Amino acid sequence: MAYFWFKAFHIIGVVVWFAGLFYLVRLFIYHVEANEQPEPARSILKNQYQIMEKRLYNIITTPGMLVTVAMAIGLLTVEPDILKSGWLHVKLGLVVVLLGYHHYCSRLMKKLAADECKWTSKQLRALNEAPTLLLVVIVMLAVFKNNLPTDLTAWVIFGLIVAMAATIQLYAKKRQRDKEKLLTQAVQE
């Protein structure tokens, strides 16, 4: 029964952790874009984003990470033979990368607060795709284990994921162009 409790809370932790990571970098994007606003809006927005980032990181994202890791350790203590599986080694390696991403977000948050962040909103949008890719691969490994599918269906699903990511990027570019167009029109009037 302990296995199921660990697994349930491991999944809950993963959902909370990823929700926090996805939204955190989105806040970073808004934080950087606030620099384009005139005062006093710029200062107000930047202060608000800084508060939101700290709360999200400390109250949701980091606890989600801790629950995920603690429950994974619980799963491994209940079922230690799984440590002999090759797929798990790859998954754990990707989780280490994800932990690095999590802590790098903390560094970015501090740089944004100190007005030392050199990332553009476009670069942050690309950075925001990293946990999505990690999530897809980690879940695929957890579900399929050593039998990761390589048939046509798997490639179609992979293609859909790539198309979705490309669509998001194209939409962001369209929004930016529309914004620039409106600014140009406003200046001409």
mmCIF file of N, CA, C and O in Angstrom, residues 87-166:
data_model
loop_
_atom_site.group_PDB
_atom_site.id
_atom_site.type_symbol
_atom_site.label_atom_id
_atom_site.label_comp_id
_atom_site.label_asym_id
_atom_site.label_seq_id
_atom_site.Cartn_x
_atom_site.Cartn_y
_atom_site.Cartn_z
ATOM 1 N N TRP A 87 16.108 2.486 -18.176
ATOM 2 C CA TRP A 87 15.235 3.631 -18.419
ATOM 3 C C TRP A 87 15.212 4.569 -17.217
ATOM 4 O O TRP A 87 15.125 5.784 -17.370
ATOM 5 N N LEU A 88 15.285 3.985 -16.009
ATOM 6 C CA LEU A 88 15.243 4.803 -14.801
ATOM 7 C C LEU A 88 16.500 5.663 -14.680
ATOM 8 O O LEU A 88 16.433 6.804 -14.237
ATOM 9 N N HIS A 89 17.629 5.138 -15.094
ATOM 10 C CA HIS A 89 18.870 5.919 -15.062
ATOM 11 C C HIS A 89 18.755 7.139 -15.972
ATOM 12 O O HIS A 89 19.174 8.238 -15.595
ATOM 13 N N VAL A 90 18.169 6.942 -17.153
ATOM 14 C CA VAL A 90 17.968 8.065 -18.077
ATOM 15 C C VAL A 90 16.995 9.064 -17.461
ATOM 16 O O VAL A 90 17.233 10.277 -17.469
ATOM 17 N N LYS A 91 15.904 8.545 -16.895
ATOM 18 C CA LYS A 91 14.902 9.416 -16.270
ATOM 19 C C LYS A 91 15.522 10.222 -15.132
ATOM 20 O O LYS A 91 15.306 11.433 -15.028
ATOM 21 N N LEU A 92 16.299 9.565 -14.284
ATOM 22 C CA LEU A 92 16.927 10.267 -13.163
ATOM 23 C C LEU A 92 17.928 11.312 -13.668
ATOM 24 O O LEU A 92 18.046 12.391 -13.077
ATOM 25 N N GLY A 93 18.619 11.010 -14.753
ATOM 26 C CA GLY A 93 19.526 11.999 -15.354
ATOM 27 C C GLY A 93 18.764 13.229 -15.825
ATOM 28 O O GLY A 93 19.211 14.368 -15.614
ATOM 29 N N LEU A 94 17.604 13.011 -16.429
ATOM 30 C CA LEU A 94 16.778 14.142 -16.887
ATOM 31 C C LEU A 94 16.222 14.919 -15.696
ATOM 32 O O LEU A 94 16.081 16.145 -15.759
ATOM 33 N N VAL A 95 15.917 14.222 -14.616
ATOM 34 C CA VAL A 95 15.435 14.901 -13.407
ATOM 35 C C VAL A 95 16.545 15.780 -12.825
ATOM 36 O O VAL A 95 16.281 16.891 -12.351
ATOM 37 N N VAL A 96 17.784 15.324 -12.898
ATOM 38 C CA VAL A 96 18.913 16.145 -12.443
ATOM 39 C C VAL A 96 18.997 17.415 -13.285
ATOM 40 O O VAL A 96 19.207 18.515 -12.754
ATOM 41 N N VAL A 97 18.801 17.286 -14.603
ATOM 42 C CA VAL A 97 18.781 18.468 -15.481
ATOM 43 C C VAL A 97 17.645 19.396 -15.060
ATOM 44 O O VAL A 97 17.813 20.620 -14.987
ATOM 45 N N LEU A 98 16.488 18.822 -14.757
ATOM 46 C CA LEU A 98 15.329 19.610 -14.330
ATOM 47 C C LEU A 98 15.592 20.318 -13.003
ATOM 48 O O LEU A 98 15.204 21.477 -12.823
ATOM 49 N N LEU A 99 16.275 19.646 -12.093
ATOM 50 C CA LEU A 99 16.650 20.286 -10.830
ATOM 51 C C LEU A 99 17.588 21.472 -11.095
ATOM 52 O O LEU A 99 17.457 22.527 -10.465
ATOM 53 N N GLY A 100 18.513 21.307 -12.039
ATOM 54 C CA GLY A 100 19.393 22.409 -12.425
ATOM 55 C C GLY A 100 18.602 23.570 -13.000
ATOM 56 O O GLY A 100 18.860 24.739 -12.685
ATOM 57 N N TYR A 101 17.614 23.262 -13.837
ATOM 58 C CA TYR A 101 16.738 24.287 -14.423
ATOM 59 C C TYR A 101 16.002 25.033 -13.310
ATOM 60 O O TYR A 101 15.907 26.261 -13.329
ATOM 61 N N HIS A 102 15.477 24.272 -12.362
ATOM 62 C CA HIS A 102 14.752 24.858 -11.225
ATOM 63 C C HIS A 102 15.637 25.871 -10.496
ATOM 64 O O HIS A 102 15.220 26.999 -10.223
ATOM 65 N N HIS A 103 16.859 25.470 -10.197
ATOM 66 C CA HIS A 103 17.761 26.359 -9.451
ATOM 67 C C HIS A 103 18.272 27.505 -10.331
ATOM 68 O O HIS A 103 18.521 28.606 -9.818
ATOM 69 N N TYR A 104 18.380 27.276 -11.627
ATOM 70 C CA TYR A 104 18.753 28.369 -12.522
ATOM 71 C C TYR A 104 17.645 29.426 -12.550
ATOM 72 O O TYR A 104 17.935 30.625 -12.621
ATOM 73 N N CYS A 105 16.400 28.994 -12.462
ATOM 74 C CA CYS A 105 15.283 29.946 -12.393
ATOM 75 C C CYS A 105 15.416 30.831 -11.154
ATOM 76 O O CYS A 105 15.088 32.022 -11.205
ATOM 77 N N SER A 106 15.898 30.265 -10.057
ATOM 78 C CA SER A 106 16.125 31.068 -8.850
ATOM 79 C C SER A 106 17.173 32.146 -9.120
ATOM 80 O O SER A 106 17.009 33.300 -8.691
ATOM 81 N N ARG A 107 18.231 31.782 -9.824
ATOM 82 C CA ARG A 107 19.270 32.766 -10.175
ATOM 83 C C ARG A 107 18.699 33.863 -11.076
ATOM 84 O O ARG A 107 18.990 35.051 -10.877
ATOM 85 N N LEU A 108 17.892 33.462 -12.064
ATOM 86 C CA LEU A 108 17.280 34.456 -12.948
ATOM 87 C C LEU A 108 16.366 35.394 -12.172
ATOM 88 O O LEU A 108 16.331 36.600 -12.427
ATOM 89 N N MET A 109 15.639 34.834 -11.218
ATOM 90 C CA MET A 109 14.737 35.645 -10.404
ATOM 91 C C MET A 109 15.521 36.702 -9.632
ATOM 92 O O MET A 109 15.105 37.861 -9.558
ATOM 93 N N LYS A 110 16.655 36.308 -9.084
ATOM 94 C CA LYS A 110 17.495 37.261 -8.350
ATOM 95 C C LYS A 110 18.080 38.314 -9.280
ATOM 96 O O LYS A 110 18.167 39.491 -8.919
ATOM 97 N N LYS A 111 18.467 37.913 -10.482
ATOM 98 C CA LYS A 111 19.007 38.875 -11.450
ATOM 99 C C LYS A 111 17.924 39.866 -11.893
ATOM 100 O O LYS A 111 18.190 41.051 -12.050
ATOM 101 N N LEU A 112 16.704 39.369 -12.094
ATOM 102 C CA LEU A 112 15.597 40.262 -12.454
ATOM 103 C C LEU A 112 15.338 41.263 -11.335
ATOM 104 O O LEU A 112 15.120 42.454 -11.601
ATOM 105 N N ALA A 113 15.367 40.808 -10.100
ATOM 106 C CA ALA A 113 15.127 41.693 -8.957
ATOM 107 C C ALA A 113 16.204 42.766 -8.849
ATOM 108 O O ALA A 113 15.916 43.910 -8.466
ATOM 109 N N ALA A 114 17.434 42.417 -9.219
ATOM 110 C CA ALA A 114 18.547 43.371 -9.150
ATOM 111 C C ALA A 114 18.716 44.165 -10.449
ATOM 112 O O ALA A 114 19.644 44.954 -10.560
ATOM 113 N N ASP A 115 17.817 43.966 -11.406
ATOM 114 C CA ASP A 115 17.885 44.617 -12.721
ATOM 115 C C ASP A 115 19.180 44.278 -13.465
ATOM 116 O O ASP A 115 19.749 45.104 -14.161
ATOM 117 N N GLU A 116 19.640 43.028 -13.326
ATOM 118 C CA GLU A 116 20.874 42.583 -13.962
ATOM 119 C C GLU A 116 20.641 41.490 -15.001
ATOM 120 O O GLU A 116 21.590 40.939 -15.535
ATOM 121 N N CYS A 117 19.400 41.164 -15.275
ATOM 122 C CA CYS A 117 19.077 40.084 -16.214
ATOM 123 C C CYS A 117 19.283 40.563 -17.644
ATOM 124 O O CYS A 117 18.748 41.595 -18.048
ATOM 125 N N LYS A 118 20.045 39.798 -18.408
ATOM 126 C CA LYS A 118 20.342 40.159 -19.796
ATOM 127 C C LYS A 118 19.465 39.398 -20.794
ATOM 128 O O LYS A 118 19.579 39.591 -21.988
ATOM 129 N N TRP A 119 18.598 38.525 -20.310
ATOM 130 C CA TRP A 119 17.732 37.738 -21.183
ATOM 131 C C TRP A 119 16.650 38.629 -21.801
ATOM 132 O O TRP A 119 16.085 39.493 -21.132
ATOM 133 N N THR A 120 16.338 38.395 -23.061
ATOM 134 C CA THR A 120 15.222 39.084 -23.714
ATOM 135 C C THR A 120 13.964 38.242 -23.510
ATOM 136 O O THR A 120 14.047 37.061 -23.151
ATOM 137 N N SER A 121 12.820 38.836 -23.771
ATOM 138 C CA SER A 121 11.579 38.072 -23.624
ATOM 139 C C SER A 121 11.539 36.920 -24.622
ATOM 140 O O SER A 121 11.018 35.844 -24.316
ATOM 141 N N LYS A 122 12.120 37.115 -25.789
ATOM 142 C CA LYS A 122 12.159 36.056 -26.799
ATOM 143 C C LYS A 122 13.025 34.886 -26.309
ATOM 144 O O LYS A 122 12.654 33.723 -26.456
ATOM 145 N N GLN A 123 14.162 35.187 -25.715
ATOM 146 C CA GLN A 123 15.030 34.138 -25.176
ATOM 147 C C GLN A 123 14.349 33.406 -24.024
ATOM 148 O O GLN A 123 14.464 32.180 -23.899
ATOM 149 N N LEU A 124 13.631 34.144 -23.194
ATOM 150 C CA LEU A 124 12.923 33.513 -22.079
ATOM 151 C C LEU A 124 11.787 32.617 -22.580
ATOM 152 O O LEU A 124 11.507 31.574 -21.980
ATOM 153 N N ARG A 125 11.148 33.012 -23.680
ATOM 154 C CA ARG A 125 10.110 32.149 -24.259
ATOM 155 C C ARG A 125 10.714 30.817 -24.695
ATOM 156 O O ARG A 125 10.114 29.760 -24.510
ATOM 157 N N ALA A 126 11.887 30.872 -25.293
ATOM 158 C CA ALA A 126 12.563 29.637 -25.694
ATOM 159 C C ALA A 126 12.948 28.815 -24.458
ATOM 160 O O ALA A 126 12.783 27.588 -24.445
ATOM 161 N N LEU A 127 13.439 29.482 -23.420
ATOM 162 C CA LEU A 127 13.801 28.796 -22.180
ATOM 163 C C LEU A 127 12.577 28.115 -21.567
ATOM 164 O O LEU A 127 12.690 27.035 -20.983
ATOM 165 N N ASN A 128 11.425 28.722 -21.733
ATOM 166 C CA ASN A 128 10.191 28.187 -21.165
ATOM 167 C C ASN A 128 9.778 26.863 -21.809
ATOM 168 O O ASN A 128 8.949 26.150 -21.268
ATOM 169 N N GLU A 129 10.349 26.533 -22.973
ATOM 170 C CA GLU A 129 10.023 25.275 -23.644
ATOM 171 C C GLU A 129 10.804 24.105 -23.042
ATOM 172 O O GLU A 129 10.417 22.953 -23.205
ATOM 173 N N ALA A 130 11.916 24.379 -22.358
ATOM 174 C CA ALA A 130 12.775 23.310 -21.820
ATOM 175 C C ALA A 130 12.031 22.355 -20.882
ATOM 176 O O ALA A 130 12.132 21.131 -21.055
ATOM 177 N N PRO A 131 11.266 22.866 -19.898
ATOM 178 C CA PRO A 131 10.588 21.897 -19.027
ATOM 179 C C PRO A 131 9.526 21.085 -19.765
ATOM 180 O O PRO A 131 9.258 19.945 -19.385
ATOM 181 N N THR A 132 8.947 21.655 -20.815
ATOM 182 C CA THR A 132 7.960 20.901 -21.593
ATOM 183 C C THR A 132 8.623 19.691 -22.234
ATOM 184 O O THR A 132 8.098 18.572 -22.173
ATOM 185 N N LEU A 133 9.776 19.916 -22.859
ATOM 186 C CA LEU A 133 10.490 18.807 -23.492
ATOM 187 C C LEU A 133 10.915 17.763 -22.456
ATOM 188 O O LEU A 133 10.773 16.561 -22.691
ATOM 189 N N LEU A 134 11.423 18.235 -21.330
ATOM 190 C CA LEU A 134 11.821 17.304 -20.269
ATOM 191 C C LEU A 134 10.621 16.510 -19.758
ATOM 192 O O LEU A 134 10.706 15.298 -19.558
ATOM 193 N N LEU A 135 9.494 17.182 -19.578
ATOM 194 C CA LEU A 135 8.286 16.510 -19.102
ATOM 195 C C LEU A 135 7.861 15.402 -20.065
ATOM 196 O O LEU A 135 7.561 14.281 -19.644
ATOM 197 N N VAL A 136 7.849 15.716 -21.350
ATOM 198 C CA VAL A 136 7.419 14.725 -22.350
ATOM 199 C C VAL A 136 8.322 13.493 -22.289
ATOM 200 O O VAL A 136 7.843 12.356 -22.223
ATOM 201 N N VAL A 137 9.625 13.701 -22.293
ATOM 202 C CA VAL A 137 10.551 12.561 -22.299
ATOM 203 C C VAL A 137 10.474 11.784 -20.988
ATOM 204 O O VAL A 137 10.440 10.544 -20.992
ATOM 205 N N ILE A 138 10.398 12.484 -19.869
ATOM 206 C CA ILE A 138 10.326 11.806 -18.570
ATOM 207 C C ILE A 138 9.050 10.966 -18.465
ATOM 208 O O ILE A 138 9.088 9.816 -18.021
ATOM 209 N N VAL A 139 7.928 11.524 -18.887
ATOM 210 C CA VAL A 139 6.668 10.772 -18.824
ATOM 211 C C VAL A 139 6.713 9.571 -19.767
ATOM 212 O O VAL A 139 6.279 8.471 -19.411
ATOM 213 N N MET A 140 7.262 9.777 -20.957
ATOM 214 C CA MET A 140 7.370 8.664 -21.908
ATOM 215 C C MET A 140 8.217 7.538 -21.310
ATOM 216 O O MET A 140 7.865 6.363 -21.434
ATOM 217 N N LEU A 141 9.322 7.889 -20.683
ATOM 218 C CA LEU A 141 10.165 6.876 -20.053
ATOM 219 C C LEU A 141 9.423 6.169 -18.924
ATOM 220 O O LEU A 141 9.502 4.944 -18.782
ATOM 221 N N ALA A 142 8.694 6.922 -18.114
ATOM 222 C CA ALA A 142 7.970 6.336 -16.982
ATOM 223 C C ALA A 142 6.862 5.390 -17.456
ATOM 224 O O ALA A 142 6.613 4.357 -16.838
ATOM 225 N N VAL A 143 6.218 5.742 -18.557
ATOM 226 C CA VAL A 143 5.114 4.924 -19.053
ATOM 227 C C VAL A 143 5.622 3.701 -19.822
ATOM 228 O O VAL A 143 5.195 2.575 -19.590
ATOM 229 N N PHE A 144 6.547 3.928 -20.773
ATOM 230 C CA PHE A 144 6.987 2.845 -21.648
ATOM 231 C C PHE A 144 8.200 2.078 -21.130
ATOM 232 O O PHE A 144 8.519 1.020 -21.644
ATOM 233 N N LYS A 145 8.899 2.676 -20.179
ATOM 234 C CA LYS A 145 10.089 2.068 -19.586
ATOM 235 C C LYS A 145 11.112 1.698 -20.661
ATOM 236 O O LYS A 145 11.509 2.565 -21.419
ATOM 237 N N ASN A 146 11.512 0.445 -20.755
ATOM 238 C CA ASN A 146 12.519 0.048 -21.747
ATOM 239 C C ASN A 146 11.940 -0.194 -23.134
ATOM 240 O O ASN A 146 12.665 -0.559 -24.055
ATOM 241 N N ASN A 147 10.647 -0.002 -23.293
ATOM 242 C CA ASN A 147 9.982 -0.258 -24.580
ATOM 243 C C ASN A 147 9.500 1.030 -25.227
ATOM 244 O O ASN A 147 8.376 1.100 -25.731
ATOM 245 N N LEU A 148 10.331 2.047 -25.194
ATOM 246 C CA LEU A 148 9.954 3.334 -25.786
ATOM 247 C C LEU A 148 9.596 3.121 -27.254
ATOM 248 O O LEU A 148 10.395 2.569 -28.013
ATOM 249 N N PRO A 149 8.390 3.516 -27.667
ATOM 250 C CA PRO A 149 7.957 3.229 -29.038
ATOM 251 C C PRO A 149 8.729 4.060 -30.067
ATOM 252 O O PRO A 149 9.017 5.227 -29.844
ATOM 253 N N THR A 150 9.043 3.429 -31.163
ATOM 254 C CA THR A 150 9.725 4.116 -32.264
ATOM 255 C C THR A 150 8.947 3.931 -33.559
ATOM 256 O O THR A 150 9.475 4.175 -34.634
ATOM 257 N N ASP A 151 7.695 3.515 -33.465
ATOM 258 C CA ASP A 151 6.884 3.288 -34.656
ATOM 259 C C ASP A 151 6.301 4.602 -35.178
ATOM 260 O O ASP A 151 6.558 5.684 -34.643
ATOM 261 N N LEU A 152 5.499 4.516 -36.220
ATOM 262 C CA LEU A 152 4.921 5.690 -36.871
ATOM 263 C C LEU A 152 4.075 6.517 -35.914
ATOM 264 O O LEU A 152 4.135 7.749 -35.923
ATOM 265 N N THR A 153 3.309 5.868 -35.052
ATOM 266 C CA THR A 153 2.456 6.590 -34.103
ATOM 267 C C THR A 153 3.298 7.480 -33.191
ATOM 268 O O THR A 153 2.944 8.641 -32.944
ATOM 269 N N ALA A 154 4.408 6.944 -32.725
ATOM 270 C CA ALA A 154 5.282 7.736 -31.855
ATOM 271 C C ALA A 154 5.826 8.953 -32.593
ATOM 272 O O ALA A 154 5.890 10.049 -32.037
ATOM 273 N N TRP A 155 6.201 8.772 -33.854
ATOM 274 C CA TRP A 155 6.732 9.901 -34.631
ATOM 275 C C TRP A 155 5.645 10.926 -34.933
ATOM 276 O O TRP A 155 5.921 12.131 -34.962
ATOM 277 N N VAL A 156 4.414 10.480 -35.136
ATOM 278 C CA VAL A 156 3.302 11.416 -35.358
ATOM 279 C C VAL A 156 3.063 12.246 -34.102
ATOM 280 O O VAL A 156 2.907 13.474 -34.163
ATOM 281 N N ILE A 157 3.068 11.588 -32.951
ATOM 282 C CA ILE A 157 2.881 12.307 -31.690
ATOM 283 C C ILE A 157 4.025 13.295 -31.474
ATOM 284 O O ILE A 157 3.804 14.447 -31.096
ATOM 285 N N PHE A 158 5.253 12.853 -31.726
ATOM 286 C CA PHE A 158 6.406 13.743 -31.608
ATOM 287 C C PHE A 158 6.249 14.932 -32.550
ATOM 288 O O PHE A 158 6.501 16.086 -32.165
ATOM 289 N N GLY A 159 5.809 14.684 -33.775
ATOM 290 C CA GLY A 159 5.586 15.761 -34.745
ATOM 291 C C GLY A 159 4.530 16.744 -34.268
ATOM 292 O O GLY A 159 4.666 17.957 -34.452
ATOM 293 N N LEU A 160 3.474 16.235 -33.645
ATOM 294 C CA LEU A 160 2.429 17.111 -33.113
ATOM 295 C C LEU A 160 2.973 18.001 -31.999
ATOM 296 O O LEU A 160 2.634 19.185 -31.919
ATOM 297 N N ILE A 161 3.825 17.440 -31.161
ATOM 298 C CA ILE A 161 4.419 18.225 -30.073
ATOM 299 C C ILE A 161 5.308 19.319 -30.652
ATOM 300 O O ILE A 161 5.244 20.480 -30.226
ATOM 301 N N VAL A 162 6.123 18.982 -31.637
ATOM 302 C CA VAL A 162 6.992 19.975 -32.285
ATOM 303 C C VAL A 162 6.133 21.041 -32.969
ATOM 304 O O VAL A 162 6.422 22.237 -32.865
ATOM 305 N N ALA A 163 5.069 20.617 -33.647
ATOM 306 C CA ALA A 163 4.181 21.577 -34.316
ATOM 307 C C ALA A 163 3.523 22.505 -33.307
ATOM 308 O O ALA A 163 3.376 23.709 -33.554
ATOM 309 N N MET A 164 3.130 21.971 -32.162
ATOM 310 C CA MET A 164 2.520 22.790 -31.121
ATOM 311 C C MET A 164 3.516 23.833 -30.608
ATOM 312 O O MET A 164 3.178 25.008 -30.451
ATOM 313 N N ALA A 165 4.749 23.403 -30.361
ATOM 314 C CA ALA A 165 5.776 24.342 -29.889
ATOM 315 C C ALA A 165 6.052 25.410 -30.941
ATOM 316 O O ALA A 165 6.184 26.598 -30.620
ATOM 317 N N ALA A 166 6.103 25.012 -32.208
ATOM 318 C CA ALA A 166 6.343 25.974 -33.290
ATOM 319 C C ALA A 166 5.185 26.957 -33.402
ATOM 320 O O ALA A 166 5.397 28.161 -33.615
#
